[in-house]
Short mmCIF file of C-alpha atoms and ligand atoms in Angstrom, two decimals:
data_model
loop_
_atom_site.label_atom_id
_atom_site.label_comp_id
_atom_site.label_asym_id
_atom_site.label_seq_id
_atom_site.Cartn_x
_atom_site.Cartn_y
_atom_site.Cartn_z
CA MET A 90 -6.20 17.60 6.08
CA SER A 91 -2.53 18.33 6.54
CA THR A 92 -0.89 17.98 9.92
CA GLY A 93 2.35 19.26 8.48
CA LEU A 94 4.09 15.97 9.30
CA ARG A 95 6.78 15.19 6.75
CA VAL A 96 8.14 11.69 6.35
CA LEU A 97 10.90 10.50 4.05
CA GLN A 98 10.60 6.80 3.26
CA VAL A 99 13.70 5.10 1.95
CA ALA A 100 13.43 1.94 -0.12
CA SER A 101 14.99 -0.05 -2.92
CA GLU A 102 11.76 -0.64 -4.85
CA ALA A 103 8.34 0.96 -5.37
CA PHE A 104 5.45 -0.15 -7.56
CA PRO A 105 4.99 0.57 -10.44
CA LEU A 106 8.54 1.84 -10.98
CA VAL A 107 10.53 -1.18 -9.89
CA LYS A 108 9.20 -4.31 -8.21
CA THR A 109 10.50 -7.71 -7.19
CA GLY A 110 7.91 -8.42 -4.48
CA GLY A 111 5.50 -7.13 -1.91
CA LEU A 112 7.87 -4.45 -0.61
CA ALA A 113 7.31 -2.48 -3.81
CA ASP A 114 3.53 -2.71 -3.48
CA VAL A 115 3.68 -1.37 0.07
CA VAL A 116 6.14 1.44 -0.66
CA GLY A 117 4.15 2.47 -3.73
CA ALA A 118 0.85 2.60 -1.86
CA LEU A 119 1.87 4.19 1.46
CA PRO A 120 2.21 7.80 0.23
CA GLY A 121 -1.37 7.94 -1.09
CA ALA A 122 -2.72 6.16 1.97
CA LEU A 123 -0.92 8.49 4.38
CA ALA A 124 -1.85 11.62 2.45
CA ARG A 125 -5.42 10.85 3.51
CA GLU A 126 -4.15 10.88 7.11
CA GLY A 127 -2.56 14.26 6.67
CA VAL A 128 0.99 12.95 6.44
CA GLU A 129 3.24 14.02 3.58
CA LEU A 130 5.31 11.01 2.64
CA ARG A 131 8.01 11.28 0.01
CA THR A 132 10.02 8.37 -1.30
CA LEU A 133 13.78 8.14 -1.78
CA LEU A 134 14.78 5.54 -4.37
CA PRO A 135 17.90 4.72 -6.38
CA LEU A 136 17.70 6.03 -9.93
CA TYR A 137 17.67 2.71 -11.79
CA PRO A 138 17.18 2.80 -15.59
CA ALA A 139 13.58 1.59 -15.13
CA VAL A 140 12.87 4.55 -12.87
CA ARG A 141 14.51 7.01 -15.24
CA ALA A 142 12.27 5.72 -18.02
CA ARG A 143 9.16 6.58 -15.99
CA LEU A 144 10.24 10.01 -14.76
CA GLU A 145 7.60 12.63 -15.44
CA ARG A 146 9.73 15.50 -14.23
CA ALA A 147 12.86 15.75 -12.15
CA GLU A 148 15.45 18.35 -11.35
CA PRO A 149 18.76 18.14 -9.57
CA VAL A 150 18.45 19.50 -6.04
CA LEU A 151 21.61 18.44 -4.26
CA ASP A 152 25.16 17.60 -5.26
CA LEU A 153 26.39 14.71 -3.10
CA GLY A 154 29.96 14.92 -4.35
CA GLU A 155 31.81 11.66 -4.65
CA LEU A 156 29.80 8.84 -3.09
CA MET A 157 31.00 5.25 -2.84
CA GLY A 158 33.26 5.42 -5.86
CA GLY A 159 31.76 8.01 -8.20
CA PRO A 160 29.83 11.24 -8.49
CA ALA A 161 26.32 11.39 -7.11
CA ARG A 162 23.47 13.82 -6.85
CA LEU A 163 19.86 13.92 -5.74
CA LEU A 164 17.00 14.67 -8.05
CA ALA A 165 13.53 15.64 -6.89
CA GLY A 166 10.48 15.03 -9.01
CA GLU A 167 7.55 12.88 -9.80
CA ALA A 168 7.32 9.39 -11.28
CA ALA A 169 4.15 7.35 -11.78
CA GLY A 170 2.29 9.70 -9.45
CA LEU A 171 4.82 9.36 -6.61
CA ALA A 172 6.70 12.33 -5.16
CA VAL A 173 10.25 11.04 -5.30
CA PHE A 174 13.81 11.86 -4.44
CA LEU A 175 16.15 9.90 -6.64
CA LEU A 176 19.74 9.01 -5.95
CA GLU A 177 21.55 9.47 -9.22
CA ALA A 178 24.82 7.59 -8.97
CA ASP A 179 25.36 5.97 -12.33
CA HIS A 180 28.42 3.98 -11.22
CA LEU A 181 26.09 2.16 -8.79
CA PHE A 182 22.67 2.04 -10.40
CA ASP A 183 22.84 2.64 -14.15
CA ARG A 184 23.09 -0.95 -15.40
CA PRO A 185 20.85 -3.66 -16.83
CA GLY A 186 19.44 -6.38 -14.57
CA GLY A 187 17.45 -6.25 -11.36
CA PRO A 188 17.74 -4.00 -8.33
CA TYR A 189 19.79 -6.56 -6.39
CA GLN A 190 21.10 -8.95 -9.00
CA GLY A 191 22.69 -8.85 -12.38
CA PRO A 192 21.21 -10.47 -15.50
CA ASP A 193 23.04 -13.70 -14.51
CA GLY A 194 21.04 -13.91 -11.26
CA ALA A 195 24.05 -13.32 -8.99
CA ASP A 196 23.99 -10.53 -6.41
CA TRP A 197 25.71 -7.36 -7.60
CA PRO A 198 29.20 -7.55 -6.05
CA ASP A 199 28.96 -3.92 -4.91
CA ASN A 200 25.59 -4.14 -3.13
CA ALA A 201 27.17 -2.90 0.10
CA ARG A 202 28.27 0.32 -1.59
CA ARG A 203 25.04 0.67 -3.59
CA PHE A 204 22.76 0.59 -0.58
CA ALA A 205 25.15 2.38 1.76
CA ALA A 206 24.93 5.21 -0.77
CA LEU A 207 21.14 5.09 -0.50
CA GLY A 208 21.39 5.33 3.30
CA TRP A 209 23.85 8.19 3.00
CA ALA A 210 21.53 10.15 0.71
CA ALA A 211 18.74 9.65 3.27
CA ARG A 212 21.07 11.00 5.95
CA GLU A 213 21.73 14.16 3.96
CA LEU A 214 18.01 14.77 3.42
CA GLY A 215 17.31 13.92 7.06
CA LEU A 216 19.89 16.38 8.33
CA GLY A 217 18.22 19.15 6.36
CA ALA A 218 20.40 19.47 3.27
CA LEU A 219 17.31 20.74 1.45
CA PRO A 220 16.01 23.71 3.41
CA THR A 221 12.72 23.57 1.50
CA TRP A 222 11.88 20.01 2.57
CA ARG A 223 13.19 18.73 5.84
CA PRO A 224 11.57 15.50 7.10
CA ASP A 225 10.37 15.04 10.70
CA ILE A 226 10.86 11.30 10.29
CA VAL A 227 13.07 9.08 8.16
CA HIS A 228 11.40 5.71 7.59
CA ALA A 229 13.72 2.95 6.36
CA HIS A 230 12.38 -0.20 4.67
CA ASP A 231 14.34 -3.46 4.95
CA TRP A 232 18.11 -3.96 4.88
CA GLN A 233 18.67 -1.87 1.79
CA ALA A 234 17.75 1.24 3.79
CA GLY A 235 19.11 -0.06 7.11
CA LEU A 236 22.13 2.25 7.26
CA ALA A 237 19.96 5.39 7.09
CA PRO A 238 19.02 5.36 10.80
CA ALA A 239 22.62 4.42 11.65
CA TYR A 240 24.18 7.30 9.72
CA LEU A 241 21.67 9.72 11.24
CA GLU A 242 22.36 8.62 14.80
CA LEU A 243 26.11 8.49 14.23
CA SER A 244 26.09 12.03 12.84
CA GLY A 245 25.99 13.04 16.50
CA GLY A 246 23.89 16.18 16.10
CA PRO A 247 20.16 16.92 15.99
CA ARG A 248 18.40 14.49 13.71
CA PRO A 249 14.90 13.53 12.63
CA ALA A 250 13.12 10.61 14.28
CA THR A 251 13.69 7.24 12.62
CA VAL A 252 11.65 4.12 11.94
CA THR A 253 12.83 0.81 10.51
CA THR A 254 10.28 -1.55 8.99
CA VAL A 255 11.13 -5.21 8.57
CA HIS A 256 9.42 -6.73 5.56
CA ASN A 257 11.46 -9.88 5.68
CA LEU A 258 14.02 -10.86 8.31
CA ALA A 259 15.50 -13.47 5.98
CA PHE A 260 17.27 -10.81 3.94
CA GLN A 261 19.74 -9.04 6.21
CA GLY A 262 22.41 -7.45 4.03
CA GLN A 263 25.65 -8.70 5.59
CA PHE A 264 28.98 -7.52 4.25
CA PRO A 265 32.67 -7.89 5.16
CA ALA A 266 33.96 -5.90 8.12
CA GLY A 267 36.79 -4.62 5.93
CA LEU A 268 34.33 -2.28 4.19
CA LEU A 269 33.69 -0.27 7.36
CA ALA A 270 35.68 2.85 6.44
CA GLU A 271 34.64 2.76 2.81
CA LEU A 272 31.00 2.69 3.93
CA ARG A 273 31.68 5.76 6.09
CA LEU A 274 31.05 3.91 9.33
CA PRO A 275 33.30 4.79 12.30
CA ASP A 276 35.30 2.02 13.99
CA SER A 277 33.40 2.82 17.18
CA ALA A 278 30.19 1.58 15.54
CA PHE A 279 31.65 -1.89 14.96
CA THR A 280 30.38 -3.41 18.19
CA ILE A 281 27.57 -5.71 19.27
CA GLU A 282 25.56 -2.61 20.23
CA GLY A 283 26.25 -1.19 16.76
CA VAL A 284 26.50 -2.50 13.21
CA GLU A 285 28.57 -5.59 13.97
CA TYR A 286 26.83 -8.89 13.32
CA TYR A 287 28.81 -12.10 13.80
CA GLY A 288 31.98 -10.40 12.64
CA ALA A 289 30.39 -8.74 9.61
CA ILE A 290 28.54 -5.48 8.97
CA GLY A 291 24.78 -6.03 9.19
CA PHE A 292 22.69 -3.46 7.35
CA LEU A 293 19.35 -4.68 8.71
CA LYS A 294 20.87 -5.09 12.13
CA ALA A 295 22.03 -1.48 11.99
CA GLY A 296 18.48 -0.40 11.16
CA LEU A 297 17.15 -2.40 14.10
CA VAL A 298 19.73 -1.03 16.54
CA TYR A 299 19.65 2.66 15.65
CA ALA A 300 16.02 3.40 14.71
CA ASP A 301 13.77 4.96 17.35
CA ARG A 302 10.89 2.67 16.46
CA LEU A 303 10.65 -0.68 14.71
CA THR A 304 7.72 -2.06 12.83
CA THR A 305 6.98 -5.17 10.89
CA VAL A 306 4.09 -6.04 8.63
CA SER A 307 1.81 -8.08 10.90
CA PRO A 308 1.25 -8.51 14.64
CA THR A 309 1.87 -12.26 14.49
CA TYR A 310 5.21 -11.82 12.68
CA ALA A 311 6.12 -9.14 15.24
CA ARG A 312 5.76 -11.80 17.94
CA GLU A 313 7.33 -14.59 15.91
CA ILE A 314 10.56 -12.69 15.20
CA THR A 315 11.29 -12.35 18.90
CA THR A 316 11.63 -16.16 19.05
CA PRO A 317 14.62 -18.28 17.95
CA ALA A 318 12.43 -20.23 15.50
CA PHE A 319 11.68 -17.14 13.37
CA GLY A 320 14.27 -14.62 14.56
CA MET A 321 17.00 -15.56 12.06
CA GLY A 322 19.68 -14.74 14.62
CA LEU A 323 18.23 -11.32 15.42
CA ASP A 324 15.62 -12.49 17.96
CA GLY A 325 17.78 -11.47 20.93
CA LEU A 326 18.04 -7.90 19.70
CA LEU A 327 14.34 -7.85 18.83
CA ARG A 328 13.43 -9.15 22.30
CA ALA A 329 15.57 -6.44 23.86
CA ARG A 330 13.74 -3.82 21.78
CA ALA A 331 10.30 -5.43 21.92
CA ASP A 332 8.81 -2.34 23.55
CA ARG A 333 9.75 -0.42 20.40
CA LEU A 334 8.40 -3.01 17.98
CA THR A 335 4.87 -3.03 16.52
CA GLY A 336 3.19 -5.09 13.84
CA ILE A 337 0.96 -3.29 11.34
CA VAL A 338 -0.70 -5.47 8.72
CA ASN A 339 -0.19 -4.36 5.12
CA GLY A 340 -3.07 -3.08 3.06
CA ILE A 341 -3.49 -3.38 -0.69
CA ASP A 342 -3.85 -0.64 -3.24
CA GLU A 343 -7.52 -0.96 -4.06
CA ARG A 344 -7.18 1.11 -7.21
CA VAL A 345 -4.56 -1.23 -8.65
CA TRP A 346 -6.39 -4.32 -7.37
CA ASP A 347 -10.07 -3.78 -8.13
CA PRO A 348 -11.99 -6.59 -9.88
CA ALA A 349 -14.69 -4.10 -10.84
CA ASN A 350 -12.15 -2.06 -12.75
CA ASP A 351 -9.17 -4.09 -13.88
CA PRO A 352 -7.87 -3.94 -17.46
CA ALA A 353 -6.37 -7.43 -17.08
CA LEU A 354 -9.81 -9.05 -16.76
CA PRO A 355 -12.23 -9.89 -19.60
CA GLU A 356 -15.23 -8.72 -17.57
CA PRO A 357 -15.57 -6.71 -14.37
CA PHE A 358 -17.14 -8.29 -11.30
CA ASP A 359 -17.69 -7.69 -7.62
CA ALA A 360 -19.35 -9.39 -4.65
CA GLU A 361 -22.82 -8.58 -5.99
CA ARG A 362 -22.01 -9.76 -9.51
CA LEU A 363 -20.02 -12.84 -8.63
CA ASP A 364 -21.41 -14.84 -11.56
CA ARG A 365 -19.44 -12.57 -13.91
CA ARG A 366 -16.26 -13.97 -12.41
CA GLU A 367 -16.84 -17.00 -14.66
CA ALA A 368 -15.50 -15.03 -17.65
CA SER A 369 -12.13 -14.64 -15.91
CA ARG A 370 -12.14 -18.28 -14.91
CA ARG A 371 -12.66 -19.31 -18.52
CA ALA A 372 -10.10 -16.82 -19.83
CA LEU A 373 -7.53 -18.13 -17.38
CA ARG A 374 -8.16 -21.76 -18.31
CA GLU A 375 -7.90 -20.99 -22.00
CA ARG A 376 -4.79 -18.88 -21.57
CA LEU A 377 -3.06 -21.64 -19.63
CA GLY A 378 -4.52 -24.56 -21.57
CA LEU A 379 -6.25 -26.08 -18.55
CA GLU A 380 -9.26 -28.38 -18.75
CA ASP A 381 -12.52 -27.57 -17.01
CA GLY A 382 -12.53 -30.49 -14.58
CA ALA A 383 -14.70 -31.80 -11.81
CA GLY A 384 -12.62 -30.14 -9.10
CA PRO A 385 -11.42 -26.67 -8.17
CA LEU A 386 -8.70 -24.72 -9.93
CA PHE A 387 -5.97 -24.04 -7.37
CA ALA A 388 -3.31 -21.45 -8.16
CA THR A 389 -0.23 -19.73 -6.77
CA VAL A 390 1.61 -16.52 -7.68
CA THR A 391 4.93 -16.42 -5.94
CA ARG A 392 8.65 -16.07 -5.73
CA LEU A 393 9.86 -19.65 -6.06
CA SER A 394 11.73 -20.13 -2.79
CA TRP A 395 11.98 -22.18 0.38
CA GLN A 396 10.14 -19.45 2.31
CA LYS A 397 7.07 -19.86 0.14
CA GLY A 398 6.85 -23.65 0.68
CA CYS A 399 7.13 -24.40 -3.05
CA ASP A 400 8.64 -27.81 -2.34
CA LEU A 401 5.56 -28.67 -0.25
CA LEU A 402 3.34 -27.70 -3.16
CA LEU A 403 5.32 -29.92 -5.50
CA GLU A 404 4.98 -32.85 -3.14
CA ALA A 405 1.24 -32.24 -2.71
CA LEU A 406 0.54 -32.07 -6.46
CA PRO A 407 -0.26 -35.79 -7.01
CA ARG A 408 -2.82 -35.63 -4.19
CA LEU A 409 -4.24 -32.39 -5.53
CA LEU A 410 -4.77 -34.07 -8.91
CA ALA A 411 -6.24 -37.17 -7.25
CA LEU A 412 -8.86 -34.90 -5.68
CA GLY A 413 -9.88 -33.79 -9.17
CA GLY A 414 -8.18 -30.43 -8.85
CA ARG A 415 -6.14 -28.52 -11.40
CA PHE A 416 -3.18 -26.33 -10.59
CA ALA A 417 -1.64 -23.20 -12.07
CA ILE A 418 1.53 -21.48 -10.94
CA LEU A 419 3.11 -18.20 -11.98
CA GLY A 420 6.50 -17.65 -10.46
CA ALA A 421 10.20 -17.12 -10.80
CA GLY A 422 13.11 -17.83 -8.54
CA GLU A 423 15.24 -20.82 -7.65
CA PRO A 424 16.16 -22.63 -10.87
CA SER A 425 15.59 -26.09 -9.35
CA LEU A 426 12.03 -25.15 -8.39
CA GLU A 427 11.39 -23.58 -11.78
CA GLY A 428 12.52 -26.81 -13.40
CA ALA A 429 10.43 -29.00 -11.11
CA PHE A 430 7.20 -27.08 -11.77
CA LEU A 431 7.85 -27.04 -15.53
CA GLU A 432 8.36 -30.78 -15.43
CA ALA A 433 5.16 -31.31 -13.43
CA ALA A 434 3.27 -29.31 -16.04
CA ARG A 435 4.82 -31.31 -18.89
CA GLY A 436 3.77 -34.53 -17.17
CA HIS A 437 0.14 -33.41 -16.73
CA PRO A 438 -0.96 -31.30 -19.68
CA GLY A 439 -4.38 -29.79 -19.16
CA ARG A 440 -4.17 -30.43 -15.42
CA ILE A 441 -1.10 -28.47 -14.33
CA ALA A 442 0.10 -25.21 -15.89
CA CYS A 443 3.32 -23.41 -15.12
CA ARG A 444 4.43 -19.97 -16.25
CA ILE A 445 7.95 -19.00 -15.30
CA GLY A 446 8.66 -15.30 -15.26
CA TYR A 447 7.22 -12.10 -13.95
CA ASP A 448 3.85 -11.14 -15.40
CA GLU A 449 1.79 -8.51 -13.60
CA PRO A 450 -1.38 -8.75 -15.79
CA LEU A 451 -1.38 -12.57 -15.60
CA SER A 452 -1.10 -12.32 -11.80
CA HIS A 453 -4.36 -10.32 -11.83
CA LEU A 454 -6.10 -12.81 -14.11
CA ILE A 455 -5.04 -15.67 -11.84
CA GLN A 456 -6.52 -13.97 -8.79
CA ALA A 457 -9.73 -13.38 -10.74
CA GLY A 458 -9.98 -16.80 -12.33
CA ALA A 459 -8.72 -19.33 -9.79
CA ASP A 460 -11.09 -20.93 -7.31
CA ALA A 461 -8.49 -20.91 -4.56
CA ILE A 462 -5.05 -19.40 -4.00
CA LEU A 463 -2.50 -21.56 -2.19
CA VAL A 464 0.03 -19.90 0.14
CA PRO A 465 1.90 -22.64 2.05
CA SER A 466 4.67 -20.34 3.36
CA ARG A 467 7.02 -21.54 6.09
CA PHE A 468 7.12 -17.97 7.32
CA GLU A 469 5.33 -14.94 5.95
CA PRO A 470 5.83 -11.45 7.37
CA CYS A 471 2.53 -10.34 5.87
CA GLY A 472 1.89 -11.72 2.42
CA LEU A 473 -0.10 -9.81 -0.16
CA THR A 474 -1.28 -12.52 -2.54
CA GLN A 475 -3.83 -13.81 0.00
CA LEU A 476 -5.15 -10.24 0.31
CA TYR A 477 -5.49 -9.93 -3.47
CA ALA A 478 -7.23 -13.32 -3.41
CA LEU A 479 -9.74 -12.09 -0.83
CA ARG A 480 -10.52 -9.03 -2.92
CA TYR A 481 -10.87 -11.07 -6.13
CA GLY A 482 -13.06 -13.85 -4.78
CA ALA A 483 -10.40 -16.58 -4.84
CA VAL A 484 -10.51 -18.45 -1.53
CA PRO A 485 -7.10 -18.26 0.18
CA ILE A 486 -5.69 -21.51 1.58
CA VAL A 487 -2.82 -20.46 3.81
CA ALA A 488 -0.29 -21.70 6.32
CA ARG A 489 -1.07 -20.40 9.81
CA VAL A 490 2.02 -18.20 10.15
CA GLY A 491 2.76 -14.47 10.27
CA GLY A 492 0.45 -12.20 8.37
CA LEU A 493 -1.36 -15.16 6.82
CA ALA A 494 -2.67 -16.02 10.30
CA ASP A 495 -3.75 -12.40 10.81
CA THR A 496 -5.63 -11.88 7.56
CA VAL A 497 -7.55 -15.09 6.80
CA ILE A 498 -10.36 -16.44 8.99
CA ASP A 499 -10.40 -20.22 8.89
CA ALA A 500 -13.60 -21.89 7.73
CA ASN A 501 -14.02 -24.01 10.85
CA ASP A 502 -17.56 -24.94 11.87
CA ALA A 503 -17.96 -22.02 14.27
CA ALA A 504 -16.72 -19.43 11.77
CA LEU A 505 -18.89 -20.91 9.02
CA ALA A 506 -21.95 -20.89 11.30
CA ASP A 507 -21.29 -17.25 12.20
CA GLY A 508 -20.69 -16.32 8.57
CA VAL A 509 -17.23 -14.87 9.24
CA ALA A 510 -14.98 -17.41 7.48
CA THR A 511 -12.91 -16.13 4.54
CA GLY A 512 -10.54 -18.99 3.75
CA ILE A 513 -8.70 -22.01 5.07
CA GLN A 514 -5.71 -22.09 7.40
CA PHE A 515 -3.50 -25.07 8.07
CA ALA A 516 -0.82 -25.93 10.59
CA PRO A 517 1.80 -27.23 10.97
CA VAL A 518 3.37 -26.32 7.64
CA THR A 519 3.68 -29.85 6.26
CA VAL A 520 2.56 -31.67 3.13
CA GLU A 521 0.02 -33.66 5.18
CA ALA A 522 -1.58 -30.55 6.65
CA LEU A 523 -1.61 -28.90 3.21
CA VAL A 524 -3.35 -31.92 1.70
CA ASP A 525 -5.90 -31.90 4.54
CA ALA A 526 -6.58 -28.26 3.72
CA LEU A 527 -7.08 -29.15 0.03
CA GLU A 528 -9.55 -31.83 1.07
CA ARG A 529 -11.45 -29.37 3.25
CA ALA A 530 -11.54 -26.94 0.36
CA LEU A 531 -12.92 -29.59 -1.98
CA LEU A 532 -15.77 -30.41 0.41
CA LEU A 533 -16.73 -26.74 0.65
CA TRP A 534 -16.36 -26.20 -3.11
CA ARG A 535 -18.85 -29.00 -3.73
CA GLU A 536 -21.46 -26.97 -1.84
CA PRO A 537 -21.73 -23.96 -4.14
CA GLU A 538 -23.83 -21.91 -1.69
CA ARG A 539 -21.25 -22.27 1.05
CA TRP A 540 -18.37 -21.60 -1.31
CA ARG A 541 -20.01 -18.45 -2.64
CA ALA A 542 -20.65 -17.25 0.92
CA LEU A 543 -16.93 -17.73 1.61
CA GLN A 544 -16.01 -15.78 -1.54
CA ARG A 545 -18.44 -12.95 -0.80
CA ARG A 546 -17.31 -12.65 2.77
CA GLY A 547 -13.68 -12.36 1.65
CA MET A 548 -14.53 -9.81 -1.01
CA THR A 549 -16.19 -7.50 1.49
CA ARG A 550 -13.38 -7.62 4.05
CA ALA A 551 -11.53 -4.33 4.55
CA VAL A 552 -8.13 -5.12 3.04
CA GLY A 553 -7.33 -1.66 1.69
CA TRP A 554 -4.90 0.83 3.15
CA SER A 555 -7.65 2.98 4.63
CA ALA A 556 -7.97 0.39 7.39
CA ARG A 557 -4.19 0.33 8.06
CA ALA A 558 -2.80 3.78 7.33
CA PRO A 559 -4.13 5.28 10.60
CA ALA A 560 -1.82 2.95 12.53
CA TYR A 561 1.26 4.34 10.70
CA ALA A 562 -0.02 7.91 11.16
CA ARG A 563 -0.48 7.27 14.89
CA LEU A 564 3.00 5.81 15.18
CA TYR A 565 4.54 8.81 13.40
CA ARG A 566 2.65 11.28 15.60
CA GLU A 567 3.51 9.49 18.83
CA LEU A 568 7.13 9.34 17.81
CA VAL A 569 7.37 13.02 17.00
CA ALA A 570 5.49 13.94 20.19
CA ALA A 571 7.72 11.69 22.34
CA ARG A 572 10.88 13.22 20.88
CA GLY A 573 9.49 16.70 21.35
CA SER A 574 9.01 16.01 25.05
CA THR A 575 12.50 14.51 25.53
CA GLU A 576 14.08 17.43 23.71
CA ARG A 577 12.26 19.85 26.01
CA ARG A 578 13.47 18.05 29.13
P1 ADP B 816 6.97 -11.41 -1.15
O1 ADP B 816 7.13 -9.94 -1.06
O2 ADP B 816 7.57 -12.15 -0.01
O3 ADP B 816 7.42 -11.97 -2.45
P2 ADP B 816 4.10 -10.85 -1.06
O4 ADP B 816 2.94 -11.78 -1.06
O5 ADP B 816 4.12 -9.80 -0.01
O6 ADP B 816 5.41 -11.76 -1.02
O7 ADP B 816 4.17 -10.05 -2.42
C1 ADP B 816 4.44 -10.64 -3.64
C2 ADP B 816 4.05 -9.66 -4.73
O8 ADP B 816 4.73 -10.01 -5.92
C3 ADP B 816 2.58 -9.70 -5.07
O9 ADP B 816 2.19 -8.43 -5.59
C4 ADP B 816 2.53 -10.77 -6.16
O10 ADP B 816 1.39 -10.66 -6.97
C5 ADP B 816 3.79 -10.43 -6.90
N1 ADP B 816 4.40 -11.54 -7.65
C6 ADP B 816 5.17 -12.55 -7.15
N2 ADP B 816 5.62 -13.33 -8.15
C7 ADP B 816 5.11 -12.82 -9.29
C8 ADP B 816 5.22 -13.19 -10.68
N3 ADP B 816 5.94 -14.22 -11.06
N4 ADP B 816 4.56 -12.41 -11.57
C9 ADP B 816 3.83 -11.35 -11.19
N5 ADP B 816 3.71 -10.96 -9.91
C10 ADP B 816 4.34 -11.67 -8.97
C1 GLC B 817 8.17 -9.23 2.22
C2 GLC B 817 7.45 -10.40 2.85
C3 GLC B 817 5.97 -10.40 2.61
C4 GLC B 817 5.37 -9.01 2.77
C5 GLC B 817 6.12 -8.03 1.89
C6 GLC B 817 5.59 -6.60 2.03
O1 GLC B 817 8.64 -9.45 0.95
O2 GLC B 817 8.02 -11.63 2.45
O3 GLC B 817 5.34 -11.28 3.52
O4 GLC B 817 4.00 -9.02 2.42
O5 GLC B 817 7.47 -7.99 2.26
O6 GLC B 817 5.60 -6.16 3.36
#
């Protein structure tokens, strides 16, 4: 079912090639999901060493000359099943460490140049540098791709339609104004209506100003970011462009996250064979050295940051233990939070377990083995861990913000009576409200029939991309149709 629509998505990470968070999961899953909608989506990524290692085939297709301080070219090929364009610019991307930070945890000092180069490569593809594959739409993800719509608009000639998706407004990519010329931005673009943001160059801001359409990853976050409380300084711009902004909830890749077929689990299970989940629960306890207590096993898989409410979790831990619960956390991030969780685990062996680092298989086992997954985020554009929890029969306990509000149905009396509840929501995002939510969870957990009904209901919810991809396909089609009609006028 091909509609002939070609979309180039531009991003700094894509699962399973390179991942620091949910962005990678989304970028990695969208091409497959949209193929089923008849949209051909190819992905432009930087050629990091980790990506090079996974390349199945690639050939140079375009010489980009000297780009931000060194030679660059585009490769086209396939990696981990994804059709990719890769920006080969070794002076920018061929180094150890993460996509944004060096091994010491500090941002790469040349991030402005690195991701401007990515935007520039998208511009070249968008303007038709490859006659064999010219996209109808260039879709930029987050600040790292934010200059792509700007470069395309500023090129002044015919260009493809553009979309910017905000996965997280907290990361904006701001760099000194003095880089303007080096980043190939004209002086005329350095205005409030352009790339200027409080005297600096704003990459995300540029993406929000110049793209034809804006999306974010849940309807609630789409509303929240037009308010000062969640707008991170960009709410004015987002209010002005609210008619261009839509929220589309993320899906999950149901092939990667399938409890009935997951190599990280000791035994497969599904909603009909929920009793087999016990094997994962036991495996998780043994792996983490946790006792089998009289209360539920609560767990979290997260970046350790203020956004994710990790400090609230730490404060709630004594109460969680007093309720008879046990707690497991897998995460990496702010050193002070890493230290605090490690210390909590040392103080309560058998009751609290902490694994610092990034461990994809363990993240699957946690979803399969925990009774409940805690997500006390202060803001959450969408959130994926609560969706994995739903699929894996771990009851999500979430703050009522952003995508968490849109994807979990609170087990209040009415929802329980109607059999539609899938988890627990709490508000406001405070320690007290979190502890109340833990208490509510405990009461439900003590009634195994009710708890199982909650698990089953979550496991049968449609959280895959097939429920969400049509919204992106519709957006793409509307956009191309709208531009067609303006061009004809
Ligand atoms: P965010 O993108 O804001 O970090 P999401 O919930 O959208 O939040 O996505 C986080 C993704 O990263 C999920 O796939 C989650 O399982 C994964 N993840 C986070 N921390 C870890 C970790 N320490 N080890 C393994 N996976 C992790
Ligand atoms: C961001 C957000 C998260 C979202 C993810 C994928 O990292 O923090 O809420 O799920 O992007 O869209």
